[in-house]
Amino acid sequence: MPLKGYGVLAARAVDRRREGSSDTPHYQIHLTDNAGTHYRAAVNVESQQAPSELLYLADDDFRHPVTELLPPAGSGWTVLASQAGKASLDFIRGNLFDPASMRMLPPDVEGADNDLADLLDHYVQRAIADPTAALYVFGQRFGPEANIADKVFDFRPGNGVHDIHMNQGNSGRFRSDNGVWQDGALFVHLPSENRWVAIFLAFQSQAWHTGDNTGHPLDTAPPRSGDRDEPLRIMAALVNPSGPAPEAVTVLNASPAPVDLQGWQLTDLNQQTLPLPAGTLQPGTTLTVAGGNGFHLGNQGGTITLLNPDGIKVHGVAYTARQAEREGRTITF
């Protein structure tokens, strides 16, 4: 069963708390919205399933069309529908980042700038100090808990967000949390710098290829989407062509061997497919495929996903409306 109460909290950070080496440590954030409602964001920094270290990625200049779909800063809690085309997140289908770029960090160890709590502290402390900074916390709502004070920051009623991490590909006792378009994350908007920061977390025990309806692991899939040994990658796209020229996507064979293109296909934001033409792509060479047959790259931002002959995602990219606004310019990834 998917998460209950999935959504996003738009609020301002006012305090934080590190839990050190407790049994199930979290990085705790105290937030308030424009109406004065208090919330706590409980961010996992250690896994209960081995291996214990989490995978993380911090993108200091996050550019993705999802930022244009978010509720206003400080607006509080917004329930999100778990489907494509909304502000909901999906680490696999949303092309938010390259999973192969994720790294491991221990939860909390002695020393500076060497653990996951340090990483979160860097961004949250920055947001606390900047009165214009806005936080967006994706995950599952808990509370409000009437007449019960928050166990960390002592405000009433207890209220907040947890599951601020990937919420699919789980096995064992966490399998019931699986679902698509319900992943958690932490975004920081810095208006003074016209910049977004995005922090993504996942457990090493989670699978990176999951069922499109259930979010359960696919047993026949390779371990992680985005692994560098996958032969084909999306390199560029012409999404706003001049005149009658068609939209186009350029694919590179990054492997040392020829690749048979039979069965390979591209998909757009609306899951419309575009087969790659039959033939062989030689090592180090590119292929530019013109759009058509329903496959469309909108000028308001979108995603492009590459599927292998088994229908497994091997690479994906995203572009924003700002990147697409210049007519005739090819976007490189």
Coordinates of C-alpha atoms in Angstrom, one line a residue:
M1 CA 0.0 0.0 0.0
P2 CA 1.4 3.5 -0.9
L3 CA 2.1 6.1 1.7
K4 CA -0.9 7.7 3.4
G5 CA -1.0 11.5 3.3
Y6 CA 1.8 12.1 0.8
G7 CA 2.5 15.8 0.1
V8 CA 4.8 18.7 0.5
L9 CA 5.3 21.2 3.3
A10 CA 6.2 24.8 2.2
A11 CA 7.5 26.6 5.3
R12 CA 10.5 28.4 6.8
A13 CA 13.2 26.7 9.0
V14 CA 13.6 28.2 12.4
D15 CA 15.6 25.6 14.3
R16 CA 17.3 22.2 14.0
R17 CA 18.4 19.3 16.2
R18 CA 21.0 16.6 15.6
E19 CA 20.3 13.3 17.3
G20 CA 23.8 12.0 17.3
S21 CA 24.2 8.2 17.6
S22 CA 20.8 7.3 18.9
D23 CA 19.2 3.9 17.9
T24 CA 17.4 5.4 14.9
P25 CA 19.0 8.9 14.4
H26 CA 17.2 11.6 12.5
Y27 CA 18.1 15.2 11.6
Q28 CA 15.2 17.2 13.0
I29 CA 14.0 20.5 11.5
H30 CA 11.6 22.9 13.2
L31 CA 9.5 24.9 10.6
T32 CA 6.7 27.4 10.6
D33 CA 4.3 28.5 7.8
N34 CA 2.8 31.9 7.1
A35 CA -0.2 31.0 9.3
G36 CA 2.0 30.4 12.3
T37 CA 1.6 26.6 12.3
H38 CA 4.6 24.7 13.6
Y39 CA 5.9 21.5 12.0
R40 CA 8.8 19.1 12.5
A41 CA 10.6 17.4 9.6
A42 CA 12.2 14.1 10.7
V43 CA 15.0 13.3 8.2
N44 CA 16.5 9.8 8.3
V45 CA 20.3 9.7 8.5
E46 CA 20.7 6.0 9.0
S47 CA 18.9 2.9 7.7
Q48 CA 17.3 0.2 9.9
Q49 CA 18.2 -2.3 7.2
A50 CA 21.8 -3.2 6.4
P51 CA 23.8 -1.5 5.0
S52 CA 23.1 1.3 7.4
E53 CA 24.7 4.2 5.5
L54 CA 22.3 6.2 3.3
L55 CA 22.8 7.2 -0.3
Y56 CA 22.6 11.0 -0.8
L57 CA 22.8 13.6 -3.5
A58 CA 22.9 17.4 -2.9
D59 CA 22.3 19.4 -6.1
D60 CA 23.4 23.0 -5.4
D61 CA 21.9 24.3 -8.6
F62 CA 18.8 22.2 -9.1
R63 CA 16.9 22.9 -12.4
H64 CA 13.8 20.9 -13.1
P65 CA 10.3 21.8 -14.2
V66 CA 8.9 20.4 -10.8
T67 CA 10.0 23.7 -9.1
E68 CA 7.4 25.6 -11.2
L69 CA 4.6 23.3 -9.9
L70 CA 5.2 23.9 -6.2
P71 CA 2.7 25.7 -3.9
P72 CA 3.6 29.2 -2.7
A73 CA 6.4 29.6 -0.2
G74 CA 5.2 29.4 3.4
S75 CA 1.8 28.1 2.4
G76 CA 2.0 25.1 4.8
W77 CA 1.0 21.5 4.0
T78 CA -0.3 20.5 0.5
V79 CA -1.6 17.1 -0.3
L80 CA -0.1 15.8 -3.6
A81 CA -1.6 13.3 -6.0
S82 CA 0.8 10.4 -6.7
Q83 CA 0.9 10.8 -10.4
A84 CA 3.1 12.3 -13.2
G85 CA 2.6 15.9 -14.2
K86 CA 2.1 17.2 -10.7
A87 CA 4.5 18.4 -8.0
S88 CA 4.9 14.8 -6.8
L89 CA 8.4 13.3 -6.9
D90 CA 9.6 10.0 -8.3
F91 CA 13.3 9.3 -8.2
I92 CA 13.1 6.8 -11.1
R93 CA 10.4 8.2 -13.4
G94 CA 10.8 11.9 -12.7
N95 CA 14.4 12.2 -14.0
L96 CA 15.3 14.4 -11.1
F97 CA 18.9 13.3 -11.0
D98 CA 21.3 10.6 -12.1
P99 CA 21.1 7.8 -9.5
A100 CA 24.7 6.9 -10.3
S101 CA 25.8 10.3 -8.8
M102 CA 24.6 9.3 -5.3
R103 CA 27.2 8.7 -2.7
M104 CA 27.2 7.1 0.8
L105 CA 27.7 9.0 4.1
P106 CA 27.7 7.8 7.7
P107 CA 24.9 9.3 9.9
D108 CA 27.0 11.2 12.5
V109 CA 30.7 10.8 13.3
E110 CA 33.3 12.9 15.1
G111 CA 34.8 15.7 13.0
A112 CA 33.6 18.4 10.6
D113 CA 31.9 18.0 7.2
N114 CA 32.2 14.2 7.2
D115 CA 28.7 12.8 7.8
L116 CA 25.1 13.2 6.6
A117 CA 24.1 15.3 9.6
D118 CA 26.9 17.8 8.7
L119 CA 25.6 17.9 5.1
L120 CA 22.1 18.7 6.1
D121 CA 23.3 21.2 8.7
H122 CA 25.1 23.1 6.0
Y123 CA 21.9 23.8 4.1
V124 CA 19.4 24.1 6.9
Q125 CA 21.6 26.5 8.9
R126 CA 21.9 28.6 5.7
A127 CA 18.1 28.6 5.4
I128 CA 17.6 29.6 9.0
A129 CA 20.0 32.5 8.6
D130 CA 18.4 33.8 5.4
P131 CA 14.9 35.3 6.0
T132 CA 14.0 34.9 2.3
A133 CA 14.9 31.2 2.1
A134 CA 12.0 28.8 1.7
L135 CA 12.0 25.1 2.4
Y136 CA 9.9 22.4 0.7
V137 CA 9.8 19.1 2.5
F138 CA 8.3 16.1 0.6
G139 CA 7.1 13.1 2.5
Q140 CA 4.3 11.7 4.6
R141 CA 2.3 13.8 7.1
F142 CA 2.0 12.9 10.7
G143 CA -0.3 14.6 13.2
P144 CA -1.7 17.0 14.2
E145 CA -1.6 15.2 17.5
A146 CA -4.2 17.1 19.7
N147 CA -3.0 18.0 23.2
I148 CA 0.4 16.3 22.6
A149 CA 3.6 18.4 22.5
D150 CA 6.1 17.7 19.8
K151 CA 8.7 15.3 21.3
V152 CA 11.7 17.3 20.0
F153 CA 10.8 21.0 19.8
D154 CA 7.9 21.0 22.4
F155 CA 5.4 23.0 20.3
R156 CA 1.7 22.0 20.4
P157 CA 0.1 20.2 18.7
G158 CA 2.7 17.7 17.5
N159 CA 2.7 17.9 13.7
G160 CA 5.1 17.3 10.8
V161 CA 6.6 15.3 8.0
H162 CA 8.6 12.1 7.8
D163 CA 9.6 9.5 5.1
I164 CA 11.7 12.3 3.5
H165 CA 13.5 9.8 1.3
M166 CA 12.9 7.4 -1.6
N167 CA 9.6 5.5 -1.0
Q168 CA 9.7 2.7 -3.5
G169 CA 11.9 -0.4 -4.1
N170 CA 11.6 -1.5 -0.5
S171 CA 11.7 -5.2 0.5
G172 CA 10.9 -7.0 3.7
R173 CA 8.9 -5.2 6.4
F174 CA 9.1 -1.9 4.5
R175 CA 7.6 -3.3 1.3
S176 CA 4.1 -2.0 2.3
D177 CA 5.4 1.6 1.9
N178 CA 6.1 1.1 -1.8
G179 CA 4.4 3.3 -4.4
V180 CA 5.2 5.5 -7.4
W181 CA 5.3 9.3 -7.5
Q182 CA 5.6 9.5 -3.7
D183 CA 9.3 10.0 -3.0
G184 CA 10.5 12.3 -0.3
A185 CA 13.1 15.1 -0.6
L186 CA 14.2 18.4 0.8
F187 CA 14.3 21.5 -1.5
V188 CA 15.7 24.9 -0.5
H189 CA 14.8 28.0 -2.5
L190 CA 17.2 30.9 -2.3
P191 CA 15.4 33.8 -4.0
S192 CA 18.3 36.2 -3.4
E193 CA 20.5 34.0 -5.6
N194 CA 17.7 32.8 -7.9
R195 CA 18.8 29.3 -7.1
W196 CA 17.3 26.0 -5.8
V197 CA 19.1 23.3 -3.8
A198 CA 17.7 19.8 -3.8
I199 CA 18.7 17.0 -1.4
F200 CA 17.8 13.4 -2.2
L201 CA 18.2 10.4 0.1
A202 CA 17.8 6.7 -0.5
F203 CA 18.5 3.4 1.3
Q204 CA 21.1 1.1 -0.1
S205 CA 18.6 -1.8 0.4
Q206 CA 16.1 -0.2 -2.1
A207 CA 15.9 -1.3 -5.7
W208 CA 16.2 1.2 -8.5
H209 CA 13.9 -0.5 -11.0
T210 CA 10.3 -0.8 -9.8
G211 CA 6.9 -1.7 -11.1
D212 CA 5.1 1.3 -12.7
N213 CA 1.9 0.5 -10.7
T214 CA 3.2 -0.8 -7.4
G215 CA 6.7 0.6 -6.8
H216 CA 7.8 -2.9 -5.9
P217 CA 11.2 -4.1 -7.0
L218 CA 11.5 -5.8 -10.4
D219 CA 13.5 -9.0 -9.9
T220 CA 14.8 -9.1 -13.4
A221 CA 16.2 -5.6 -13.5
P222 CA 19.8 -4.5 -13.0
P223 CA 20.7 -3.0 -9.6
R224 CA 20.6 0.7 -10.2
S225 CA 19.3 3.0 -12.9
G226 CA 22.0 5.3 -14.2
D227 CA 24.9 3.0 -13.8
R228 CA 27.8 4.2 -16.0
D229 CA 28.2 0.8 -17.8
E230 CA 24.9 1.2 -19.6
P231 CA 25.7 1.7 -23.3
L232 CA 23.4 4.5 -24.4
R233 CA 22.8 7.9 -22.9
I234 CA 20.8 11.0 -23.9
M235 CA 23.2 13.8 -24.7
A236 CA 21.0 16.6 -26.1
A237 CA 17.6 17.7 -27.3
L238 CA 16.1 20.3 -29.6
V239 CA 12.8 21.0 -27.9
N240 CA 12.0 24.4 -29.4
P241 CA 12.9 24.2 -33.1
S242 CA 12.9 27.1 -35.5
G243 CA 10.3 27.1 -38.2
P244 CA 9.1 23.7 -39.5
A245 CA 12.1 21.7 -38.1
P246 CA 11.1 18.8 -35.9
E247 CA 11.9 18.3 -32.3
A248 CA 14.8 15.9 -31.9
V249 CA 16.8 13.9 -29.3
T250 CA 20.5 12.9 -29.6
V251 CA 21.6 9.6 -28.1
L252 CA 25.3 8.6 -27.6
N253 CA 26.8 5.1 -27.6
A254 CA 29.2 5.5 -24.7
S255 CA 30.2 1.8 -24.7
P256 CA 33.2 0.2 -26.4
A257 CA 30.9 -2.1 -28.5
P258 CA 28.3 -1.6 -31.2
V259 CA 24.7 -1.5 -29.9
D260 CA 21.7 -3.1 -31.7
L261 CA 19.0 -0.4 -31.5
Q262 CA 16.1 -2.9 -32.0
G263 CA 13.6 -2.4 -29.2
W264 CA 15.1 0.8 -27.7
Q265 CA 12.8 3.7 -27.2
L266 CA 12.4 7.2 -25.8
T267 CA 9.5 8.4 -23.7
D268 CA 8.3 12.0 -23.0
L269 CA 6.7 13.5 -20.0
N270 CA 3.3 12.1 -21.0
Q271 CA 4.7 8.6 -21.5
Q272 CA 4.4 8.8 -25.3
T273 CA 7.0 6.6 -26.9
L274 CA 9.4 7.1 -29.8
P275 CA 11.3 4.0 -31.1
L276 CA 14.9 4.4 -32.1
P277 CA 15.3 3.4 -35.7
A278 CA 16.5 -0.1 -36.4
G279 CA 20.2 -0.5 -37.0
T280 CA 23.5 -0.5 -35.1
L281 CA 25.1 2.4 -33.3
Q282 CA 28.9 2.2 -33.3
P283 CA 31.0 3.0 -30.3
G284 CA 31.5 6.7 -29.6
T285 CA 28.9 7.8 -32.2
T286 CA 25.6 9.6 -31.8
L287 CA 22.2 9.3 -33.3
T288 CA 19.7 12.1 -33.6
V289 CA 16.1 11.0 -33.6
A290 CA 13.3 13.3 -34.9
G291 CA 10.1 13.4 -32.8
G292 CA 6.7 12.5 -34.0
N293 CA 3.8 10.0 -33.6
G294 CA 2.7 11.6 -30.4
F295 CA 6.1 12.0 -28.8
H296 CA 6.3 15.7 -27.9
L297 CA 8.9 17.9 -26.0
G298 CA 6.9 20.8 -24.7
N299 CA 8.5 24.3 -24.3
Q300 CA 7.2 24.6 -20.7
G301 CA 9.7 22.0 -19.4
G302 CA 9.7 18.3 -19.6
T303 CA 11.5 15.0 -19.2
I304 CA 13.0 12.5 -21.7
T305 CA 13.6 8.9 -20.7
L306 CA 15.5 6.1 -22.5
L307 CA 14.3 2.5 -22.2
N308 CA 16.2 -0.6 -23.3
P309 CA 14.5 -3.5 -25.2
D310 CA 13.3 -5.0 -21.9
G311 CA 11.4 -1.7 -21.1
I312 CA 13.8 -0.8 -18.3
K313 CA 14.9 2.8 -17.8
V314 CA 18.6 3.2 -18.4
H315 CA 18.9 7.0 -18.5
G316 CA 16.7 10.1 -18.1
V317 CA 17.0 13.9 -18.3
A318 CA 14.9 16.9 -17.6
Y319 CA 14.8 20.5 -18.8
T320 CA 13.1 23.6 -17.6
A321 CA 10.9 26.2 -19.4
R322 CA 13.8 28.7 -19.2
Q323 CA 16.1 26.2 -21.0
A324 CA 13.6 25.7 -23.7
E325 CA 12.7 29.4 -24.3
R326 CA 15.4 30.1 -26.9
E327 CA 14.1 29.0 -30.3
G328 CA 16.4 26.8 -32.3
R329 CA 18.9 26.2 -29.4
T330 CA 19.9 22.6 -28.6
I331 CA 19.9 21.8 -24.9
T332 CA 22.8 19.6 -23.8
F333 CA 22.7 17.3 -20.8

